[in-house]
Coordinates of C-alpha atoms in Angstrom, one line a residue:
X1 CA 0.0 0.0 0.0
X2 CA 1.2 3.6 -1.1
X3 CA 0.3 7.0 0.1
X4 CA 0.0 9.8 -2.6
X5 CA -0.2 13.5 -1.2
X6 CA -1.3 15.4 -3.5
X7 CA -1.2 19.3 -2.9
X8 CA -4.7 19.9 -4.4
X9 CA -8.3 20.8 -3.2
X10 CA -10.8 17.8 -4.6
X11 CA -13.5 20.0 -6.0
X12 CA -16.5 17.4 -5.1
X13 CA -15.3 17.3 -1.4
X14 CA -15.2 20.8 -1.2
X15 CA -18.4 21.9 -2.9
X16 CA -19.8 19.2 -0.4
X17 CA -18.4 20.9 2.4
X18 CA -18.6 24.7 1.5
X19 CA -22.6 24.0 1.0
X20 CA -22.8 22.3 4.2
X21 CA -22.0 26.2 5.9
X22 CA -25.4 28.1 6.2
X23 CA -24.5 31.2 8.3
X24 CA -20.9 31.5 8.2
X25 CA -20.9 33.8 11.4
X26 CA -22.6 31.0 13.4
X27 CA -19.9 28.8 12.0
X28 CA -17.2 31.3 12.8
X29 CA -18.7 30.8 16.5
X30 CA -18.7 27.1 16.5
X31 CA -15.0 27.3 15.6
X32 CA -14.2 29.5 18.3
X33 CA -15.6 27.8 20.8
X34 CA -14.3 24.1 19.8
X35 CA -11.1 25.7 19.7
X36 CA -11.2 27.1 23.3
X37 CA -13.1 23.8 24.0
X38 CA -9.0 22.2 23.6
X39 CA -7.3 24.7 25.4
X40 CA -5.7 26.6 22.4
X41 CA -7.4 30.4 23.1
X42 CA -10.1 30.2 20.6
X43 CA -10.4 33.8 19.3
X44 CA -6.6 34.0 19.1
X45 CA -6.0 31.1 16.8
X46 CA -9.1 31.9 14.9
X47 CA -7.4 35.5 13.9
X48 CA -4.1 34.5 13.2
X49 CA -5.0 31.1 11.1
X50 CA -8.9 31.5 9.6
X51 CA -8.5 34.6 7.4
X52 CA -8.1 32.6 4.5
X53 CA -10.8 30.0 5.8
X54 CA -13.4 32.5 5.9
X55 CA -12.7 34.5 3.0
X56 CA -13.0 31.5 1.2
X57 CA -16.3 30.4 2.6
X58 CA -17.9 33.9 2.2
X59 CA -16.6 34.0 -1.6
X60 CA -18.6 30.7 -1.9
X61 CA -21.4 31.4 -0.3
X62 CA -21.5 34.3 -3.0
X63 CA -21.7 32.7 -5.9
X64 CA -23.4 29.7 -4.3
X65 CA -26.7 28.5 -6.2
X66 CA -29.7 27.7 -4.1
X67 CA -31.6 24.5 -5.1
X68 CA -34.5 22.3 -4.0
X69 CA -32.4 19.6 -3.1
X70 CA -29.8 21.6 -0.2
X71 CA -32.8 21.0 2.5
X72 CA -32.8 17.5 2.0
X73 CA -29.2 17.2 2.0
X74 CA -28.1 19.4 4.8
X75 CA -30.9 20.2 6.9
X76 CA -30.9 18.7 10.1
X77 CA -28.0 16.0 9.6
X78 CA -25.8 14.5 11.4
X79 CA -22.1 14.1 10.9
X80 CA -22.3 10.7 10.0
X81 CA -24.8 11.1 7.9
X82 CA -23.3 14.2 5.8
X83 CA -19.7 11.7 5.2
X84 CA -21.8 8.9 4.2
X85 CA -23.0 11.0 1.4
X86 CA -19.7 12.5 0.7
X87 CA -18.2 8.6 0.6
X88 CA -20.5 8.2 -1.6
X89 CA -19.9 10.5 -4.1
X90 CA -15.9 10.7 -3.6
X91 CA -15.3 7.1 -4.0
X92 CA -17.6 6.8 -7.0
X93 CA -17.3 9.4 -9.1
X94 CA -18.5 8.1 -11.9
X95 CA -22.1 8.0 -10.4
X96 CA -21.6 11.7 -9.7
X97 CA -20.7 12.8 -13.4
X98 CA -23.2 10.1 -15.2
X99 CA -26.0 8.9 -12.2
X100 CA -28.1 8.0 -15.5
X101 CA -25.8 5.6 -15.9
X102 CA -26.1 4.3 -12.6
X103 CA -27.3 0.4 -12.0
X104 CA -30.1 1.0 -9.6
X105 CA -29.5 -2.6 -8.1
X106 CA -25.9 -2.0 -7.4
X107 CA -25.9 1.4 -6.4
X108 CA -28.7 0.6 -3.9
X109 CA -26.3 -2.4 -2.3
X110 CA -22.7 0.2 -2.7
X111 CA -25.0 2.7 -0.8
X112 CA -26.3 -0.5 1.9
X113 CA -22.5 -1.6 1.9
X114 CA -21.2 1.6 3.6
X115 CA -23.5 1.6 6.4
X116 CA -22.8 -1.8 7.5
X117 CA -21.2 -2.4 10.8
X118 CA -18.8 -5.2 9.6
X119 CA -17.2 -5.7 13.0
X120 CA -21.0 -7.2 14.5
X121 CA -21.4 -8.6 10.9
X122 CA -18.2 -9.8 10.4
X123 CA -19.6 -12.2 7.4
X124 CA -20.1 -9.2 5.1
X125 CA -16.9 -8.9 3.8
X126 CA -18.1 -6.8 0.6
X127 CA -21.2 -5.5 -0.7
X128 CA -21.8 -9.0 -2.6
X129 CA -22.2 -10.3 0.8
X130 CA -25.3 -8.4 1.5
X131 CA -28.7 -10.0 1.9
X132 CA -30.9 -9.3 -0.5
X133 CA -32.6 -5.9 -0.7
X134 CA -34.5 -5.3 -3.7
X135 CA -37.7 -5.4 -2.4
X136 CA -39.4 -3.1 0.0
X137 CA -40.2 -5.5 2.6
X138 CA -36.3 -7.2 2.6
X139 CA -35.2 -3.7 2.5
X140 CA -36.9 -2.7 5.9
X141 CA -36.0 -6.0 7.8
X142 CA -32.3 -4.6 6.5
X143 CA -32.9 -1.4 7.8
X144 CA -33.8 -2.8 10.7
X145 CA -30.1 -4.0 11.7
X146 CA -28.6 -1.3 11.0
X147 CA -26.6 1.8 13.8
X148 CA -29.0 4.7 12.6
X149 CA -30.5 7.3 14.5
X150 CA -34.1 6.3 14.2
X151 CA -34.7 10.2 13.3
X152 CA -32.2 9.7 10.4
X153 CA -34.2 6.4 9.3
X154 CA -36.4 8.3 6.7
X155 CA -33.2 10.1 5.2
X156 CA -31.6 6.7 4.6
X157 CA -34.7 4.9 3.3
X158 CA -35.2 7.3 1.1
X159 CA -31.8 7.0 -0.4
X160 CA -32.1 3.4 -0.3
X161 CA -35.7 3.5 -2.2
X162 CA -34.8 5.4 -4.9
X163 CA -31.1 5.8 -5.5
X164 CA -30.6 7.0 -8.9
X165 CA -33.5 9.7 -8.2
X166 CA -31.2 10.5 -4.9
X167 CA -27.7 10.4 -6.8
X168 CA -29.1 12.8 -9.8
X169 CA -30.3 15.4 -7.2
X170 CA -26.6 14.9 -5.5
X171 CA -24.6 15.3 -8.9
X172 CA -27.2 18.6 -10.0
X173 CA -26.8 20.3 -6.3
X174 CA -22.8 19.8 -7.2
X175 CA -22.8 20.8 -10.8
X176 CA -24.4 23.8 -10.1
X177 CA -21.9 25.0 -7.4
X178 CA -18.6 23.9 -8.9
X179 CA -18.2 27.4 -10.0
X180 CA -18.7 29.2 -7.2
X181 CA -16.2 26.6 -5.6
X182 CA -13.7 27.5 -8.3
X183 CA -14.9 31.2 -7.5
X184 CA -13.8 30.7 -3.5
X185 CA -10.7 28.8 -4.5
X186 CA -9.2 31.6 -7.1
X187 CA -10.5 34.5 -4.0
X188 CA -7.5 32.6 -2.1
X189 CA -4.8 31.3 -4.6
X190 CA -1.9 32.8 -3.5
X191 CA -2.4 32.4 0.4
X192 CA -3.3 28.8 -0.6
X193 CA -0.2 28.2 -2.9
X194 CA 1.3 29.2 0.9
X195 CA -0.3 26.6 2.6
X196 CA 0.0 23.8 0.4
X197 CA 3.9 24.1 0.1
X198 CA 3.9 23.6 3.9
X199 CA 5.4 19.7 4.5
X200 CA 2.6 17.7 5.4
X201 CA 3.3 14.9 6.5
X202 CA 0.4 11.5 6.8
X203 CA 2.1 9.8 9.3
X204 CA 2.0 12.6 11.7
X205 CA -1.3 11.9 12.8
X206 CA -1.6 8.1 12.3
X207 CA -2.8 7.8 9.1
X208 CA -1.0 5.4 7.3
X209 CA -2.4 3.3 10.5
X210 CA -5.7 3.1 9.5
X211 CA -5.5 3.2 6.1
X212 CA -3.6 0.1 6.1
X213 CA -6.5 -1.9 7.3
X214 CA -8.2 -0.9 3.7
X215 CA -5.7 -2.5 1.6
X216 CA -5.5 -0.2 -0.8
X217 CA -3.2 2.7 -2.1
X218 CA -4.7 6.1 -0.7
X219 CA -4.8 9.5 -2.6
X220 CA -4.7 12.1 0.2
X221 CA -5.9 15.8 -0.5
X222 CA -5.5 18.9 1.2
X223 CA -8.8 20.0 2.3
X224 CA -9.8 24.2 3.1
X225 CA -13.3 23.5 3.4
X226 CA -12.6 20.8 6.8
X227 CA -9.1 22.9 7.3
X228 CA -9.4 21.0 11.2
X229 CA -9.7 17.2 10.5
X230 CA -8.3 14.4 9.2
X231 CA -10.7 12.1 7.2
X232 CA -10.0 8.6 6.0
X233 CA -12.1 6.7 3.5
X234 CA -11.5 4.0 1.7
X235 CA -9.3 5.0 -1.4
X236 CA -8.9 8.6 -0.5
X237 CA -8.1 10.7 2.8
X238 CA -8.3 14.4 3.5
X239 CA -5.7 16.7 5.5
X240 CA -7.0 19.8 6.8
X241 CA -4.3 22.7 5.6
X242 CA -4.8 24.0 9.4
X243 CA -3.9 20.4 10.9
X244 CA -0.1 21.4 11.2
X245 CA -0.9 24.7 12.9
X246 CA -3.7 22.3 15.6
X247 CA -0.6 19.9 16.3
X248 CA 2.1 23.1 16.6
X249 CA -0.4 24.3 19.1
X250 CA -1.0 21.5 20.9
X251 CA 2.7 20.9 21.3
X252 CA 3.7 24.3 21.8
X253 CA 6.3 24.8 24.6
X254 CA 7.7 22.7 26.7
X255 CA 6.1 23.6 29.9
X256 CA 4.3 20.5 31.5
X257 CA 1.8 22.7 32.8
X258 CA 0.7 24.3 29.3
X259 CA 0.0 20.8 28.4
X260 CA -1.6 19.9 31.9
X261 CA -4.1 23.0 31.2
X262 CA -5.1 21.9 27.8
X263 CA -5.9 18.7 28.5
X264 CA -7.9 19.4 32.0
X265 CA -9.4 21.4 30.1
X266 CA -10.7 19.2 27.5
X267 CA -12.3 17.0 30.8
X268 CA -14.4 20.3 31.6
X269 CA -17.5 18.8 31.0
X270 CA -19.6 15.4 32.1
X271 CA -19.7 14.0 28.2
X272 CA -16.4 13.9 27.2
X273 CA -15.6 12.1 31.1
X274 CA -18.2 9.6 30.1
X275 CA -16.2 9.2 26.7
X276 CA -13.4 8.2 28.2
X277 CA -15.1 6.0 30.8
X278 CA -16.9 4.3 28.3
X279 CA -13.8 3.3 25.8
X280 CA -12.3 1.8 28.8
X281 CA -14.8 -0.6 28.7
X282 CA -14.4 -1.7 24.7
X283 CA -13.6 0.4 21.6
X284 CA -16.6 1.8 19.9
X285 CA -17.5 3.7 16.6
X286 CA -19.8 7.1 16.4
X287 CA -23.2 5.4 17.1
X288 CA -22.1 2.9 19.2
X289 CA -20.9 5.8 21.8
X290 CA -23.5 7.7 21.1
X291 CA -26.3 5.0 22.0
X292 CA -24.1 3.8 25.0
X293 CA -24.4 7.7 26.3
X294 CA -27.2 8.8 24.9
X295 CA -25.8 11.4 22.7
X296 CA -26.5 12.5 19.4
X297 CA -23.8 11.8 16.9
X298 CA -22.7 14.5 16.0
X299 CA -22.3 15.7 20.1
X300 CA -20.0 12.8 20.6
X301 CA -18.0 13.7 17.0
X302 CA -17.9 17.2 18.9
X303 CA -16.3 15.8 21.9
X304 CA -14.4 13.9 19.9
X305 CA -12.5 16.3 18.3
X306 CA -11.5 17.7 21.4
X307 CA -10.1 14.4 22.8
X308 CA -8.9 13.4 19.6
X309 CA -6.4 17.1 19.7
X310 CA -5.4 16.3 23.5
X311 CA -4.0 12.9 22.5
X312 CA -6.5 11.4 24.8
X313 CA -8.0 9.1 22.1
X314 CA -6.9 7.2 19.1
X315 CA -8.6 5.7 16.2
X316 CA -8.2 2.3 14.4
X317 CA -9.7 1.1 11.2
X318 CA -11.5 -2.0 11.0
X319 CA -13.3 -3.8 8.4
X320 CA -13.7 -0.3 7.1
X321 CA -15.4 0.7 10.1
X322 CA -13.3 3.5 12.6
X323 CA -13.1 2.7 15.9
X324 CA -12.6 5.4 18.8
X325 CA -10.0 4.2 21.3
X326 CA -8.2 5.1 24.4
X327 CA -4.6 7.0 24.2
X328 CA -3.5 4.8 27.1
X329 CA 0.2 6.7 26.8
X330 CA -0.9 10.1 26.8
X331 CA -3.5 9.6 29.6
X332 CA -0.4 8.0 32.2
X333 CA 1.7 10.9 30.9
X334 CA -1.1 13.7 32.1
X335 CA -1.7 11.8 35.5
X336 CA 2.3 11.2 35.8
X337 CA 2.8 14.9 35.0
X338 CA -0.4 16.1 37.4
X339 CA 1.4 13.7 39.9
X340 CA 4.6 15.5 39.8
X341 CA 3.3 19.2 40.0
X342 CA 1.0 18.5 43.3
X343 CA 2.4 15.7 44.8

């Protein structure tokens, strides 16, 4: 297995993730304060890093076109749900540039396929493995296993029921705002050309890790729409350009108590204690946490993020399926270094 960076934005992932900012001063808010959530001075590392972020947003939202399908795509959705889609259309791009073409059999299984947990169903090894769903009634007894919000059960039916109609609606929402993403990429060329011929480097943050467990080479792209995260799929992975700047801060200084700050405060609430708690039990995946805690999704992908930037907790990749895990190592270093400054 190989690794190719390449210092490029992937214009589907973008769009996909430009459209998915409504109000970009609420999102300008949500930064902030999952910034100061990890101990890194929110407002401070907003102004020095998210000039370019935000112009670029702003430029899109512009130019952006409105259509009938955004709602039904964005509204209301859960993390999980918004990178299944993206999946989706990043690893099959030739469903997104011809979804007439599009076998509705298949593509109703490749859609089934990614929302299997293969570690509880460890006999589905690919989407040939899958029962058979092409009528209604087989299709709701599938449905029926699956990790889904049971709010977020419509949603997915309704991809499952009528895929092609789903996927054409997908690929017209994205052909009619590739321009304003090439719009909001030229409003930031040359700050960009700065950021991309920064050294990047994969295995900084564990990726070549996971990605192993797919088996297959990976093309990794440089992402200013998710500028935060790191995002592994099956053939293809994301950097955030700001992810070097995250780490840097992190890191920054060598004072045990900087580090000791950051990290308490990433603990400053109930949820993200329970987290912890609960991983020491077993390693879980999204839903599985969020059930176990009764949490939406997309909370526990918030609290997540936090732990994930305090080195708390690790991921691994399973069966295609990523697992949330404890940092064992990093959590005896902060108790060792809390040990040695009262103690």
């Amino acid at each position: 297995m190989s690794i190719i960076l390449k210092k490029e934005l992937d214009p589907i992932y973008e769009t996909l993730a430009l459209l998915s900012v409504e109000n970009p001063d609420k999102w300008r808010e949500e930064v902030i304060r999952e910034l100061g959530s990890c101990g890194l001075g929110g407002e401070i590392f907003y102004q020095k890093h998210f000039t370019v972020i935000e112009k670029y947003i702003r430029t899109f939202l512009k130019y952006k076109v409105k259509t009938p399908q955004e709602e039904f795509f964005y509204k209301d959705k859960s993390n999980d749900m918004f990178f299944w889609i993206t999946a989706l259309a990043v690893e099959n791009r030739e469903y997104v540039d011809h979804p007439e073409t599009a076998n509705p059999v298949k593509l109703r299984r490749k859609m089934a396929y990614y929302l299997v947990d293969t570690e509880k169903n460890q006999e589905i090894k690919t989407e040939d493995d899958l029962p058979d769903i092409s009528e209604d009634e087989a299709l709701l007894d599938f449905m029926d296993t699956l990790s889904i919000k049971s709010e977020e059960m419509w949603y997915v039916l309704s991809w499952l029921r009528k895929p092609v109609y789903r996927l054409q609606q997908l690929s017209d929402m994205l052909k009619c705002n590739l321009p304003a993403f090439e719009k909001a990429r030229e409003s930031v060329k040359k700050p960009l050309e700065k950021l991309m011929q920064k050294k990047v480097d994969p295995e900084e943050n564990g990726y070549s890790k996971i990605a192993e467990s797919c088996g297959k080479d990976h093309l990794v792209y440089m992402s200013l729409g998710i500028p935060l995260a790191q995002i592994i799929m099956e053939g293809r992975g994301y950097q955030g350009v700001l992810l070097g700047y995250l780490n840097a801060g992190r890191r920054s200084g060598n004072d045990a108590r900087e580090i000791v700050i950051r990290q308490a405060k990433s603990l400053s609430d109930k949820s993200k204690l329970d987290i912890l708690c609960d991983l020491k039990k077993s390693k879980k995946f999204n839903l599985e946490l969020a059930e176990s805690l009764g949490l939406s999704p997309s909370t526990v992908s918030h609290h997540m993020n936090s732990l994930l930037i305090c080195d708390f907790v690790t991921v691994e990749k399973r069966d295609g399926k990523v697992y949330y895990c404890l940092q064992e190592e990093s959590i005896r270093e902060f108790l060792k270094n809390v040990e040695e400054m009262l103690l």
